[in-house]
């Protein structure tokens, strides 16, 4: 017997021939498991992985939500508020969950089943106003959508804390104010991050415990400033703390010039656990 536990009464839903049908408004209906859910956030979970709920159940939290959710077993709901959702399947295993709307699923919150998250196939088109703790301690996460340029909102604190990935999607960081511990104890080594736009950021203590290669660190130091011909091509905030984790950068030449610009001109405080054996 399937069951859904939420902290608010389900709305705009009915059952037709045993299948949940959810209203999309304007006379449109979505039939769970058979209709195509447009521009959805799509996640693959494995309910059998040991976590906080039984092996036939998934639990996660919705933040700032107006979400239509298809649990991948012919059932779904229209969820209208921030809160924790718990769903029990007839049988455990890998399940594909689709969500469409405004808000963001938080896999790290109040005993959410973060260990059961395997993949995110799409971030969807919904507005995600924060990445704060979105994938913290998702220790079995295998992949995120690499071809989506996703707006990260204003807060990336602990977004990928202890995440096993080494490469990340193209992130739109233009409005991010804080990245405190965003990649702490992760396997971060992603040169694409050189293209981040950090004009709003005042906390870059993002990489505690990471082991970045020298070449990635060089790319980040140059790229964030858009450094060229001894000059920055973009204006960053002053007095920003930056923790680069366990790494090193190339001494001499343009990389050291850029590093000195951060410290001497922008008055950044940069912490590095200097590790020479990086390539």
XYZ file of C-alpha atoms in Angstrom:
279
model
C 0.000 0.000 0.000
C 1.616 3.263 -1.140
C 1.433 6.216 1.183
C 2.514 9.836 1.119
C 3.207 11.806 4.297
C 3.437 15.596 4.036
C 2.930 18.444 6.447
C 0.071 20.004 4.534
C -3.071 18.694 2.902
C -2.609 17.698 -0.737
C -4.314 20.017 -3.161
C -5.543 19.839 -6.766
C -5.183 16.050 -6.985
C -7.545 13.202 -7.794
C -7.252 9.486 -8.502
C -8.420 8.040 -11.820
C -8.247 4.261 -12.269
C -5.728 4.040 -9.443
C -3.416 6.685 -10.939
C -2.847 10.099 -9.387
C -3.891 12.988 -11.653
C -2.607 16.442 -10.651
C -4.065 19.711 -11.866
C -1.659 22.127 -13.569
C -4.251 24.884 -13.733
C -5.986 26.395 -16.758
C -7.810 23.116 -17.325
C -4.599 21.105 -17.786
C -3.877 17.878 -15.930
C -0.754 15.809 -15.400
C -1.156 12.037 -15.170
C 1.657 10.634 -13.000
C 3.862 8.127 -14.777
C 2.320 8.607 -18.201
C 2.375 12.301 -19.069
C 5.544 14.213 -19.863
C 6.481 16.668 -17.104
C 8.054 19.693 -18.815
C 11.345 21.210 -17.649
C 11.402 19.101 -14.494
C 14.018 18.702 -11.801
C 14.818 14.999 -12.227
C 16.566 12.948 -9.543
C 17.417 9.244 -9.334
C 17.367 7.712 -5.862
C 18.077 4.222 -4.584
C 15.736 3.552 -1.689
C 17.643 0.403 -0.654
C 20.737 2.359 0.448
C 20.967 2.551 4.221
C 19.797 5.937 5.456
C 17.185 7.392 7.792
C 14.106 5.632 6.397
C 13.241 2.011 5.487
C 14.453 0.504 2.193
C 11.170 1.168 0.398
C 10.908 4.848 1.404
C 12.358 8.217 0.388
C 12.331 11.419 2.449
C 13.452 14.912 1.471
C 12.579 18.523 2.183
C 11.136 21.096 -0.182
C 12.223 24.705 0.250
C 10.095 27.738 -0.754
C 7.887 25.358 -2.644
C 5.134 25.336 -5.181
C 5.983 21.934 -6.576
C 4.379 19.221 -8.637
C 6.050 15.920 -7.746
C 5.929 12.600 -9.626
C 7.406 9.818 -7.484
C 7.925 7.503 -10.459
C 5.428 4.842 -9.384
C 2.187 6.286 -10.690
C 1.652 8.586 -7.725
C 2.329 12.257 -7.184
C 1.177 15.415 -5.469
C 0.992 19.178 -5.770
C 2.920 20.583 -2.814
C 2.369 24.189 -1.764
C 4.583 24.870 1.220
C 8.042 24.406 2.667
C 8.176 21.080 4.436
C 9.366 17.488 4.597
C 7.960 14.884 2.212
C 8.146 11.148 2.843
C 6.980 8.610 0.267
C 6.721 4.832 0.584
C 6.946 2.603 -2.507
C 5.444 -0.850 -2.981
C 8.994 -2.090 -3.626
C 12.422 -0.580 -2.999
C 15.100 0.064 -5.630
C 16.160 2.825 -8.013
C 13.402 5.372 -8.577
C 13.249 8.443 -10.809
C 11.535 11.396 -9.150
C 10.432 14.415 -11.186
C 9.623 17.807 -9.703
C 8.356 20.887 -11.450
C 7.780 24.330 -9.991
C 9.422 27.026 -7.912
C 11.677 26.158 -5.023
C 14.362 23.551 -4.476
C 14.640 20.083 -2.949
C 17.036 19.933 -0.023
C 18.649 16.538 0.425
C 20.435 17.607 3.602
C 17.836 18.641 6.133
C 16.194 17.054 9.185
C 17.145 13.459 8.409
C 16.450 13.690 4.676
C 17.647 10.634 2.762
C 20.775 12.304 1.380
C 22.641 8.999 1.127
C 19.975 7.615 -1.217
C 20.482 10.313 -3.866
C 22.392 8.806 -6.822
C 22.001 11.282 -9.696
C 20.415 14.534 -10.687
C 19.589 14.314 -14.391
C 18.233 17.844 -14.702
C 17.896 20.913 -12.488
C 14.774 21.914 -14.403
C 13.588 25.428 -15.131
C 12.263 26.350 -11.696
C 13.785 29.191 -9.707
C 16.311 27.944 -7.155
C 16.870 30.793 -4.734
C 19.548 29.048 -2.685
C 22.014 26.186 -2.947
C 22.640 26.305 0.792
C 23.282 22.686 1.898
C 21.543 21.346 -1.234
C 23.915 18.377 -1.614
C 25.693 18.306 1.741
C 26.814 14.776 2.679
C 25.255 13.228 -0.427
C 28.010 10.631 -0.269
C 26.610 8.380 -3.010
C 25.998 11.138 -5.555
C 27.402 10.005 -8.917
C 26.571 12.866 -11.268
C 24.901 16.213 -11.802
C 23.762 17.652 -15.150
C 26.901 19.085 -16.710
C 25.298 20.963 -19.607
C 22.960 23.194 -17.618
C 23.983 26.723 -16.694
C 22.221 26.948 -13.338
C 21.563 30.077 -11.299
C 22.737 29.409 -7.733
C 20.840 32.096 -5.875
C 22.506 34.089 -3.130
C 23.769 31.452 -0.738
C 26.050 28.496 -1.546
C 27.146 27.678 1.997
C 27.939 23.963 2.354
C 26.259 23.318 -1.014
C 28.531 20.379 -1.901
C 30.104 19.636 1.495
C 31.725 16.145 1.396
C 30.393 15.567 -2.106
C 32.293 12.810 -3.994
C 32.211 14.610 -7.360
C 35.347 16.176 -8.821
C 33.580 18.041 -11.627
C 30.531 20.252 -11.289
C 27.950 21.910 -13.556
C 28.386 25.367 -15.006
C 27.170 27.452 -12.084
C 25.807 30.982 -12.409
C 27.354 32.603 -9.345
C 26.738 36.231 -10.303
C 24.523 36.930 -7.263
C 26.169 34.592 -4.768
C 27.114 36.451 -1.587
C 28.630 33.586 0.394
C 30.343 30.304 -0.462
C 31.380 29.399 3.070
C 32.390 25.699 3.152
C 30.638 25.184 -0.209
C 33.042 22.411 -1.268
C 34.466 21.475 2.140
C 36.044 18.001 2.214
C 34.922 17.376 -1.358
C 36.908 16.143 -4.367
C 36.670 19.524 -6.097
C 39.130 19.924 -8.992
C 37.114 21.699 -11.660
C 38.782 24.187 -13.994
C 35.393 25.370 -15.307
C 35.062 27.259 -12.019
C 37.516 29.834 -13.423
C 34.517 31.330 -15.246
C 32.532 31.994 -12.075
C 31.385 35.600 -11.751
C 32.129 36.589 -8.158
C 31.298 40.291 -8.170
C 28.812 39.924 -5.285
C 30.718 37.436 -3.149
C 32.084 38.483 0.244
C 32.953 35.013 1.619
C 35.062 32.594 -0.426
C 36.064 30.223 2.371
C 34.808 27.457 0.116
C 37.482 24.786 -0.134
C 38.434 23.613 3.367
C 39.810 20.088 3.149
C 39.855 19.848 -0.648
C 42.878 18.702 -2.669
C 43.026 20.804 -5.825
C 45.708 20.406 -8.448
C 48.169 23.230 -9.017
C 46.823 23.751 -12.551
C 43.248 24.166 -11.281
C 44.328 26.630 -8.583
C 46.267 28.620 -11.181
C 43.205 28.689 -13.445
C 40.926 29.895 -10.642
C 43.256 32.660 -9.466
C 43.565 34.007 -13.005
C 40.006 33.383 -14.140
C 38.145 34.967 -11.233
C 39.970 38.235 -11.930
C 39.790 37.818 -15.718
C 43.510 38.557 -15.433
C 45.220 39.629 -18.664
C 48.373 41.596 -19.413
C 48.982 42.238 -15.737
C 45.549 43.734 -15.089
C 42.160 42.495 -13.832
C 39.251 42.558 -16.243
C 36.580 42.551 -13.542
C 36.075 44.290 -10.204
C 35.723 41.996 -7.190
C 34.849 42.976 -3.629
C 37.591 43.916 -1.187
C 38.394 42.236 2.164
C 37.137 38.798 1.119
C 38.384 35.662 2.936
C 39.390 32.811 0.606
C 40.339 29.296 1.709
C 41.826 27.207 -1.119
C 42.341 23.989 0.820
C 45.315 21.709 0.176
C 46.999 22.961 -2.951
C 49.659 25.311 -4.303
C 50.005 27.794 -7.143
C 52.743 28.590 -9.649
C 55.313 31.012 -8.285
C 56.550 33.653 -10.654
C 54.759 34.961 -13.711
C 51.137 35.952 -14.097
C 49.704 33.604 -11.466
C 51.817 35.101 -8.690
C 51.013 38.583 -10.003
C 47.315 37.821 -9.769
C 47.732 36.302 -6.294
C 49.519 39.437 -5.103
C 46.730 41.589 -6.540
C 44.168 39.737 -4.427
C 46.263 40.241 -1.303
C 47.866 43.658 -1.806
C 45.185 45.545 -3.731
C 41.904 43.848 -2.817
C 43.090 43.017 0.711
C 41.855 39.430 0.484
C 42.917 37.007 3.206
C 43.944 33.808 1.398
C 44.592 30.582 3.292
C 46.386 27.644 1.645
C 47.540 24.402 3.187
C 50.550 24.352 0.881
C 50.906 20.975 -0.805
C 53.727 20.695 -3.317
C 52.815 17.336 -4.843
C 50.093 18.769 -7.082
C 50.327 18.761 -10.880
